[in-house]
PDB file of C-alpha atoms in Angstrom:
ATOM      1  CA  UNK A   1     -90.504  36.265 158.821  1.00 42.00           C
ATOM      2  CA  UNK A   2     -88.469  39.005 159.912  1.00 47.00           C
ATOM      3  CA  UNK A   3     -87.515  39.512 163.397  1.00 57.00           C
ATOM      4  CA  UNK A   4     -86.521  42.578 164.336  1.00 65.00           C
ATOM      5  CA  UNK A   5     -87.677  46.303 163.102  1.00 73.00           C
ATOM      6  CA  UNK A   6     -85.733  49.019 163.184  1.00 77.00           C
ATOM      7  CA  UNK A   7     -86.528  52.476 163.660  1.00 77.00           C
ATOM      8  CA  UNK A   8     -86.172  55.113 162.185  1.00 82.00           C
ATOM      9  CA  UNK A   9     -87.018  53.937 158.344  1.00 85.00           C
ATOM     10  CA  UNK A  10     -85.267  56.656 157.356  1.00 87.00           C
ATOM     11  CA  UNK A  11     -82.604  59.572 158.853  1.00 89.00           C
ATOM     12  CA  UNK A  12     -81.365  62.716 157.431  1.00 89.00           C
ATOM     13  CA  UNK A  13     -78.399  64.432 158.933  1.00 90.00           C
ATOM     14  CA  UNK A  14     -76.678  67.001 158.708  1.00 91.00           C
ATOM     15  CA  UNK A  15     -72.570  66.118 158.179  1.00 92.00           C
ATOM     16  CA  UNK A  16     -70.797  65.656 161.460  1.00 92.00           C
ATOM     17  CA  UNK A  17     -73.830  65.018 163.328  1.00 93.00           C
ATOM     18  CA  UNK A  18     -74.884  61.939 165.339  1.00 94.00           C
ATOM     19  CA  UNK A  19     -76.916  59.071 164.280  1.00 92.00           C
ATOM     20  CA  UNK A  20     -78.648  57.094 166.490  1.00 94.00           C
ATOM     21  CA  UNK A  21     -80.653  53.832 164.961  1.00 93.00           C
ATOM     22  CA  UNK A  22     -82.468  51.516 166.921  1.00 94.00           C
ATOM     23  CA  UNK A  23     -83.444  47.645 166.727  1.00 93.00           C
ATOM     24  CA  UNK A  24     -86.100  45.613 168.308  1.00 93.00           C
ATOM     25  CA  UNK A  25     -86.544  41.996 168.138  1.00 91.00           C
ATOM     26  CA  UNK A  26     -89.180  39.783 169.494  1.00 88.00           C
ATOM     27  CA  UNK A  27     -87.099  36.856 170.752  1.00 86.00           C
ATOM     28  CA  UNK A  28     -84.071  35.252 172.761  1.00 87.00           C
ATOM     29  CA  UNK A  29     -81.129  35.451 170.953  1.00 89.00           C
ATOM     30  CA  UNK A  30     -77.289  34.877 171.357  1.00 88.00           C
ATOM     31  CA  UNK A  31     -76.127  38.247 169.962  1.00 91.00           C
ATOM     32  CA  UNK A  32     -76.829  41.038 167.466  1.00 93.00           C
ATOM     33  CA  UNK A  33     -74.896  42.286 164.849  1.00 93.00           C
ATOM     34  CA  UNK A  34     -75.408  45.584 162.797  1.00 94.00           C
ATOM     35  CA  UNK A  35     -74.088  45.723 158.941  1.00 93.00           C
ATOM     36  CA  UNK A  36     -73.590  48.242 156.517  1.00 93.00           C
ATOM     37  CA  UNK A  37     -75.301  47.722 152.928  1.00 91.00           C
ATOM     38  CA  UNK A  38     -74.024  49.910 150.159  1.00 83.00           C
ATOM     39  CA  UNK A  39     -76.123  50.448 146.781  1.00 75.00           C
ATOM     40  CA  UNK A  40     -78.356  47.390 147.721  1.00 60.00           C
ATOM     41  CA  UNK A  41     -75.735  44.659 147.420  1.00 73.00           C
ATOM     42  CA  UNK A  42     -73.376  43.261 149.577  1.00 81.00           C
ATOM     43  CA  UNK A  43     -73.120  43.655 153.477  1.00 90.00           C
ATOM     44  CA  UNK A  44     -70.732  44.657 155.396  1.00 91.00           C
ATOM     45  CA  UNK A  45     -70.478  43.325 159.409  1.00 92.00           C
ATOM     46  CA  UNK A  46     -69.744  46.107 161.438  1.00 94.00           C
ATOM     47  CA  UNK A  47     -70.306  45.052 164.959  1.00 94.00           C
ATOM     48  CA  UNK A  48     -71.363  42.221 167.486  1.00 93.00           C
ATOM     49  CA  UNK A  49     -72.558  42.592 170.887  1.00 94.00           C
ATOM     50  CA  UNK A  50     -73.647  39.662 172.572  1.00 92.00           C
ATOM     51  CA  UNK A  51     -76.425  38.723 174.490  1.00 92.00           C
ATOM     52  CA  UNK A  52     -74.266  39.088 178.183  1.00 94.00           C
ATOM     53  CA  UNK A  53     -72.832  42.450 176.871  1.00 96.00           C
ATOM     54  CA  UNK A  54     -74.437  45.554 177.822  1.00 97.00           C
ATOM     55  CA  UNK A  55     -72.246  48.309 175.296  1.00 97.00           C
ATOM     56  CA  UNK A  56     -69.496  47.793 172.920  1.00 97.00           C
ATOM     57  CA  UNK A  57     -67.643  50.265 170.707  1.00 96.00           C
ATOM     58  CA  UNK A  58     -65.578  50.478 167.624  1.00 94.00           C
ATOM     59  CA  UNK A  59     -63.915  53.761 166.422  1.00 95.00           C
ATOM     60  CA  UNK A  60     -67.289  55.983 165.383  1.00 94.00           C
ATOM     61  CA  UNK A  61     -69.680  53.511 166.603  1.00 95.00           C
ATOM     62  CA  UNK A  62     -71.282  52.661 169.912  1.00 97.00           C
ATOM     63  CA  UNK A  63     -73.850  50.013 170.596  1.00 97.00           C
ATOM     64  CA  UNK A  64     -76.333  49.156 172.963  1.00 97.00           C
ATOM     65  CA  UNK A  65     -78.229  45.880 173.919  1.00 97.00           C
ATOM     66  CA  UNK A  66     -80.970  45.831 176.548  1.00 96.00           C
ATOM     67  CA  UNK A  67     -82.284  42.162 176.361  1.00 94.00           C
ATOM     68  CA  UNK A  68     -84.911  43.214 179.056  1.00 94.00           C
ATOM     69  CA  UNK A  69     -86.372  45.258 176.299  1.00 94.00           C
ATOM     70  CA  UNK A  70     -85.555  43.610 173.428  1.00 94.00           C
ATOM     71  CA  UNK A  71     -84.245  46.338 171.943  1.00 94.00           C
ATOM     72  CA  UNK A  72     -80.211  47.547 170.560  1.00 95.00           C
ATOM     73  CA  UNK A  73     -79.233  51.070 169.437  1.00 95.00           C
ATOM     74  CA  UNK A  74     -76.004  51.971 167.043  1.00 95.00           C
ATOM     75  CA  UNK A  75     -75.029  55.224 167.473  1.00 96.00           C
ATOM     76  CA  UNK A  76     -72.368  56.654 164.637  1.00 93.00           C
ATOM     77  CA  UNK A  77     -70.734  59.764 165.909  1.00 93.00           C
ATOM     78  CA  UNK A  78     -69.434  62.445 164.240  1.00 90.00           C
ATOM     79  CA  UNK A  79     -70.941  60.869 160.322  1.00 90.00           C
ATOM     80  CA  UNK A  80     -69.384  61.748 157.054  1.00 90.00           C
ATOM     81  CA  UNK A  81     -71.041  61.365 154.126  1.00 85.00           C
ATOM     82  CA  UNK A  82     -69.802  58.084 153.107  1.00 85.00           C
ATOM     83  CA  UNK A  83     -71.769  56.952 156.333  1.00 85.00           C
ATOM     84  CA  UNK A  84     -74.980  57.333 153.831  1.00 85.00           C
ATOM     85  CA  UNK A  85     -75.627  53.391 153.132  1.00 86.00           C
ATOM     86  CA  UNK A  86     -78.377  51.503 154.968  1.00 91.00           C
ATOM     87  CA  UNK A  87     -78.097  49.912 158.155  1.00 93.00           C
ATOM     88  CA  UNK A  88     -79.409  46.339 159.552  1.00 93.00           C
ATOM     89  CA  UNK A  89     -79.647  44.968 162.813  1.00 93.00           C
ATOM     90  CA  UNK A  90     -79.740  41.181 162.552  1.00 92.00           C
ATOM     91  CA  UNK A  91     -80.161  38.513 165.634  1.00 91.00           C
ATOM     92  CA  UNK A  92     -78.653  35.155 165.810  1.00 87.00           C
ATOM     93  CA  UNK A  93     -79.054  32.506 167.848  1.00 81.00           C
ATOM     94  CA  UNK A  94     -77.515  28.905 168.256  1.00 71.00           C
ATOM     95  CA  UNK A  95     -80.424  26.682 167.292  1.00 69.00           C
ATOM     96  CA  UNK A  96     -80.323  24.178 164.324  1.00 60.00           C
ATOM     97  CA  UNK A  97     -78.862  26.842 161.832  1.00 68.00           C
ATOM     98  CA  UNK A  98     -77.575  29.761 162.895  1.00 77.00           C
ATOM     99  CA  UNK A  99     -79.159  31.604 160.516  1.00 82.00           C
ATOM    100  CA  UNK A 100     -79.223  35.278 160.980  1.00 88.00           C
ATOM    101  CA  UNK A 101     -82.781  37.435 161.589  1.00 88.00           C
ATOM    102  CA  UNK A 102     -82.709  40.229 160.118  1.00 89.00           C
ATOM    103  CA  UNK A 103     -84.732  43.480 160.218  1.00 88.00           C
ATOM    104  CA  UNK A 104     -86.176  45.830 157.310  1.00 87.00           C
ATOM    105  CA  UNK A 105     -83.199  48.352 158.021  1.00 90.00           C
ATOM    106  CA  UNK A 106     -82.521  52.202 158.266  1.00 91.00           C
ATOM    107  CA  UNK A 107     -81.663  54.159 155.335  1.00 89.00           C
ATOM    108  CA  UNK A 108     -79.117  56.920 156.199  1.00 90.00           C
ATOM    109  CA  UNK A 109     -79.008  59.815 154.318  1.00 90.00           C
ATOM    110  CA  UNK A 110     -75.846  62.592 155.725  1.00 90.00           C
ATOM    111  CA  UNK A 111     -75.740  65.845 154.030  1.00 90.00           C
ATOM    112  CA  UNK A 112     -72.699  67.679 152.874  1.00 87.00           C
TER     113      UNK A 112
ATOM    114  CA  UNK B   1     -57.620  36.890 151.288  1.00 54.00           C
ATOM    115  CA  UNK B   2     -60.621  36.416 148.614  1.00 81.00           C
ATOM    116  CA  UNK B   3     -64.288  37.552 149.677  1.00 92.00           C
ATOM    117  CA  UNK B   4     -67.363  35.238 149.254  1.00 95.00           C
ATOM    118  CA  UNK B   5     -68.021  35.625 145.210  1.00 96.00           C
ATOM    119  CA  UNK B   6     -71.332  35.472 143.292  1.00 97.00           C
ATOM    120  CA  UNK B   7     -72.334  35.107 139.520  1.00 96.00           C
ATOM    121  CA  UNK B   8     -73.914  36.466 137.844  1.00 97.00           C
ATOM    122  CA  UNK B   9     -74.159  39.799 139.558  1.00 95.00           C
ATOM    123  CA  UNK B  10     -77.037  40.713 137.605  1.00 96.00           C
ATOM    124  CA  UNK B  11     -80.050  37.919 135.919  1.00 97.00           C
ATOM    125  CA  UNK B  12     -82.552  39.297 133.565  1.00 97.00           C
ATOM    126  CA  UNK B  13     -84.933  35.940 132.601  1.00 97.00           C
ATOM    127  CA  UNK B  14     -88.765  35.738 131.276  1.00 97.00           C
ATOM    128  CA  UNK B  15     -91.123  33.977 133.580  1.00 97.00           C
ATOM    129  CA  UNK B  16     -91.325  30.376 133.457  1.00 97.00           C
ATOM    130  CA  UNK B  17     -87.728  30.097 132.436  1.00 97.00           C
ATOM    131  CA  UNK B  18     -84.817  28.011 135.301  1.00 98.00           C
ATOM    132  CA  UNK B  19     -82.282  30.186 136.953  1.00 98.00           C
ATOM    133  CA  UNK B  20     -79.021  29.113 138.574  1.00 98.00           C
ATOM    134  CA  UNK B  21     -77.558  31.472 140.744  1.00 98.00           C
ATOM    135  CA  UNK B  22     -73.836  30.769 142.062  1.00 98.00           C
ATOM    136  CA  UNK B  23     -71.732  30.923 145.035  1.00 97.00           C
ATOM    137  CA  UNK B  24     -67.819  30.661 146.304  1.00 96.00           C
ATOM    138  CA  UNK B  25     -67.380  30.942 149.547  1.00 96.00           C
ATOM    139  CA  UNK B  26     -64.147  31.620 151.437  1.00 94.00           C
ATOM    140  CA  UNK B  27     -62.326  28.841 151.111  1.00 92.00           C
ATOM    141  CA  UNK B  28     -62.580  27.023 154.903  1.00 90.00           C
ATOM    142  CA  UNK B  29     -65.676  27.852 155.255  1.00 92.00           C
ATOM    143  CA  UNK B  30     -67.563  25.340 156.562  1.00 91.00           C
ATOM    144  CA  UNK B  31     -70.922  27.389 156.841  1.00 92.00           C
ATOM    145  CA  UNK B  32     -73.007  28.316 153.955  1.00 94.00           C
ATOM    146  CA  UNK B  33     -76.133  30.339 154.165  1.00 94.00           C
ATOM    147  CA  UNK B  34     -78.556  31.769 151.047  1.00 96.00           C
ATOM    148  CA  UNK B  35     -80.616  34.712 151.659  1.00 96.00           C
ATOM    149  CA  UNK B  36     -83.349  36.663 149.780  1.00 96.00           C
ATOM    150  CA  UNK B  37     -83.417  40.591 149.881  1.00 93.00           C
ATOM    151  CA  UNK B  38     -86.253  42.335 148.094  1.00 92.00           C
ATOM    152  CA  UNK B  39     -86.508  46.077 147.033  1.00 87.00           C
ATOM    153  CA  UNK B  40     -86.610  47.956 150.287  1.00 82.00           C
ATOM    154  CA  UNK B  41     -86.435  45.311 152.689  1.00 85.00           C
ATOM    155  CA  UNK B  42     -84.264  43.132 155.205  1.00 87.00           C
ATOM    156  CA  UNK B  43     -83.039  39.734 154.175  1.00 91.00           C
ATOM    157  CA  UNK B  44     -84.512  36.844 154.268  1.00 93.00           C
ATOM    158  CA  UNK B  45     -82.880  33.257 154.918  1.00 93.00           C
ATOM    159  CA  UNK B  46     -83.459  30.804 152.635  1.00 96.00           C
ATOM    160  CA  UNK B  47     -81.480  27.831 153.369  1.00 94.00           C
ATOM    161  CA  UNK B  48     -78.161  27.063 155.423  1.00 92.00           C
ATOM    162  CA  UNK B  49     -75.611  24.251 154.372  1.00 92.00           C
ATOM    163  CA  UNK B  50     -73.103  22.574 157.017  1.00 90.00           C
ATOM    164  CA  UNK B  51     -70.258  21.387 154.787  1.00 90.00           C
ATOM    165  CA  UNK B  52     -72.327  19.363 151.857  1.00 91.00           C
ATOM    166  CA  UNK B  53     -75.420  18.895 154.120  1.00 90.00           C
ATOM    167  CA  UNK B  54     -78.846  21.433 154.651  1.00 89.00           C
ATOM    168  CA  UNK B  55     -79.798  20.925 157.843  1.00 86.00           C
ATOM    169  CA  UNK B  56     -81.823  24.286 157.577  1.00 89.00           C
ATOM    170  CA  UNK B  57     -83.842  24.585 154.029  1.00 91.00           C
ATOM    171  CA  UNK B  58     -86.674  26.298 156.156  1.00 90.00           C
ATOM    172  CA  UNK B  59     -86.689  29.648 154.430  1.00 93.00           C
ATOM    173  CA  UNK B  60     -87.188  28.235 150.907  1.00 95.00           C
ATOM    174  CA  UNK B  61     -90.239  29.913 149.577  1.00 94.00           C
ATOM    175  CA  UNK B  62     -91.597  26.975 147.114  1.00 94.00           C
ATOM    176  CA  UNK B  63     -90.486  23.340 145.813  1.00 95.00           C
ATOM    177  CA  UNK B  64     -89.639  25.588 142.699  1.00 97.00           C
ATOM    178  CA  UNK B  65     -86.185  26.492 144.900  1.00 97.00           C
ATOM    179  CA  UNK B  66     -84.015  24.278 145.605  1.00 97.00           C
ATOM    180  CA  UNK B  67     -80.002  24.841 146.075  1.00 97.00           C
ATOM    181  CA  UNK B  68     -76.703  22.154 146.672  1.00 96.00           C
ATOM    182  CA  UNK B  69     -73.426  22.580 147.711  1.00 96.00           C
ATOM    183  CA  UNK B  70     -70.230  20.279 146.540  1.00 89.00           C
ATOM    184  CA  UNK B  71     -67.127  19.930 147.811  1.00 79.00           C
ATOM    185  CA  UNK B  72     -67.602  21.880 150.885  1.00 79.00           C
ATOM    186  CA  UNK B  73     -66.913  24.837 149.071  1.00 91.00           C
ATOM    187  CA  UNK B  74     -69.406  25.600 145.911  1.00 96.00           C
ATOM    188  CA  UNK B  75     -73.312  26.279 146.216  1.00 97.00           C
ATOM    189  CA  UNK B  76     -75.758  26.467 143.462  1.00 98.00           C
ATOM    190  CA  UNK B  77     -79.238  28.092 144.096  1.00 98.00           C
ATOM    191  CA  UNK B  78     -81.914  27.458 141.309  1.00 98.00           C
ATOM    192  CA  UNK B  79     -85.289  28.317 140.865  1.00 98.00           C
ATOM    193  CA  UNK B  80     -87.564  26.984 138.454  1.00 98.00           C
ATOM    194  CA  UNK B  81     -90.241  27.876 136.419  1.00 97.00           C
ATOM    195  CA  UNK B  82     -89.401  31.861 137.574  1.00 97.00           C
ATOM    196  CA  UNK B  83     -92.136  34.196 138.941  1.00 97.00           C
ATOM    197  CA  UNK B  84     -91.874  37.649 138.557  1.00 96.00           C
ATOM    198  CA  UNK B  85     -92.474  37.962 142.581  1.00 95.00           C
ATOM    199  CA  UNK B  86     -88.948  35.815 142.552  1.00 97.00           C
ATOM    200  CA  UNK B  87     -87.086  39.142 141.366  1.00 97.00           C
ATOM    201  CA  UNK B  88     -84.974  40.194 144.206  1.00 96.00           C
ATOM    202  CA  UNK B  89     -81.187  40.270 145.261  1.00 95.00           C
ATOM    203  CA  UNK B  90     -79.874  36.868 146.222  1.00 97.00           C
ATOM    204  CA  UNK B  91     -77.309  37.517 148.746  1.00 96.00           C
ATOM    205  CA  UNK B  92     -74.840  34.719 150.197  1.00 96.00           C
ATOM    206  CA  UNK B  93     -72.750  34.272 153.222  1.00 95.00           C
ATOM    207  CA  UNK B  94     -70.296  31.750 154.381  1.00 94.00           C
ATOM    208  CA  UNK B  95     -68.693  31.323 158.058  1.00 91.00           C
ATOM    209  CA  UNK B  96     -66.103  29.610 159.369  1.00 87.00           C
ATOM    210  CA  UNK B  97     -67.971  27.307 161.449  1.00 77.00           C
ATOM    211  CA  UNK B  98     -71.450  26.861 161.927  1.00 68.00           C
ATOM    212  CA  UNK B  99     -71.188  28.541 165.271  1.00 70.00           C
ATOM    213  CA  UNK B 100     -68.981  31.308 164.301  1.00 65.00           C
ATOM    214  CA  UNK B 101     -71.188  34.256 165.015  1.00 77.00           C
ATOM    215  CA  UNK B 102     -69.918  36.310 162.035  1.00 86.00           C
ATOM    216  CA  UNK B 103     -71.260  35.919 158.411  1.00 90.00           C
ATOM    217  CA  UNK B 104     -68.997  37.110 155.423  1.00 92.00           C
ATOM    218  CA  UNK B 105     -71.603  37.961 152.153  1.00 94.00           C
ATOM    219  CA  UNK B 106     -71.427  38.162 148.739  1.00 95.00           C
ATOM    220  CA  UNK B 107     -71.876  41.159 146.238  1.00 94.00           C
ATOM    221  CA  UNK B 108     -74.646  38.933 145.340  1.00 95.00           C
ATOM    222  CA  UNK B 109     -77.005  38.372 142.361  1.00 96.00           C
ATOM    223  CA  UNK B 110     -79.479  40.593 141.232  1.00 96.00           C
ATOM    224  CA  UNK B 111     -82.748  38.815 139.240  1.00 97.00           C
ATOM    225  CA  UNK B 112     -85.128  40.231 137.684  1.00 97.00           C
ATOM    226  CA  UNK B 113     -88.216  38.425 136.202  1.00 97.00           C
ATOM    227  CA  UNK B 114     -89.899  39.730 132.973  1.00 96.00           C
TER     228      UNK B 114
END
């Protein structure tokens, strides 16, 4: 089963705009990563903030973690079009496998 | 260096026919992991190898899947006697260690089930 869900489904933009995605999960993890997936195959990791870290940024992107809520936000400033892929949030944790969780992903769509 | 490799990248098969799906991960690698992504959705694990070990086959859907790993480096997920609910993208990963906190994936390997 999936853990986390991330909103929105799906975002249009306009070129040089903001994006903001959010994640929410449903329980304690270790950290969170967001990844990239381009044409439905492979990912790509983008960033990892863990569960003591509160923001974290890299170039265009800024994320958020509030473990209170559950919940993470990537923001990618400024997009371009080849920003258009989907986007995943996925948890981990340091049990028996540290498998990754991941959600059903936002599909980013930045107009020209 | 070289990525995590899969092959085939694509699988067209009837139903009821076996399926091996292959993976190379970075060599060093010591973690393995198998996921499931279907049209429109998030992935899925499937099953997690430490070295030649699966301490983790949790995720596997059916006795019809089953996957092994030799020589700490090579895994080979098959599925038998394929459904057409089975079509999917079968992505991989591989870490350094089982507690490194960042996966490296695969292009990985589209089925389809006729």
């Amino acid at each position: 089963s999936q853990q986390g869900e991330e909103d929105p489904q799906a975002l249009s933009i306009q070129e040089g705009e903001n994006a903001t995605m959010n994640c929410s999960y449903k329980t304690s993890i270790n950290n969170l990563q967001w990844y990239r997936q381009n044409s439905g195959r492979g990912l790509v990791h983008l960033i990892l903030i863990r569960s003591n870290e509160r923001e974290k940024h890299s170039g265009r992107l800024r994320v958020t973690l509030d473990t209170s809520k559950k919940s993470s936000s990537l923001l990618i400033t400024a997009s371009r079009a080849a920003d258009t892929p989907s986007y995943f949030c996925a948890t981990g944790r340091m049990d028996s496998s540290y498998k990754l969780i991941f959600g059903s992903g936002t599909r980013l769509l930045v107009r020209p | 260096g070289a990525g995590v490799s899969q092959s085939p990248s694509n699988k067209v098969t009837e139903k009821g026919k076996d399926v091996e799906l292959r993976c190379d991960p970075i060599s060093g690698h010591t973690a393995l992991y198998w996921y499931r992504q279907r049209l429109g959705q998030g992935l899925e694990f499937l099953i997690y190898f430490q070295g030649n070990s699966a301490p983790d086959k949790s995720g596997l859907p059916s006795d019809r899947f089953s996957a092994e790993r030799t020589g700490e480096s090579v895994s080979t997920l098959t599925i038998q006697r394929t459904q057409q609910e089975d079509s999917a993208v079968y992505l991989c990963a591989s870490s350094l260690r089982e507690w490194a906190e960042t996966q490296y994936f695969g292009p990985g390997t589209r089925l389809l089930v006729l």
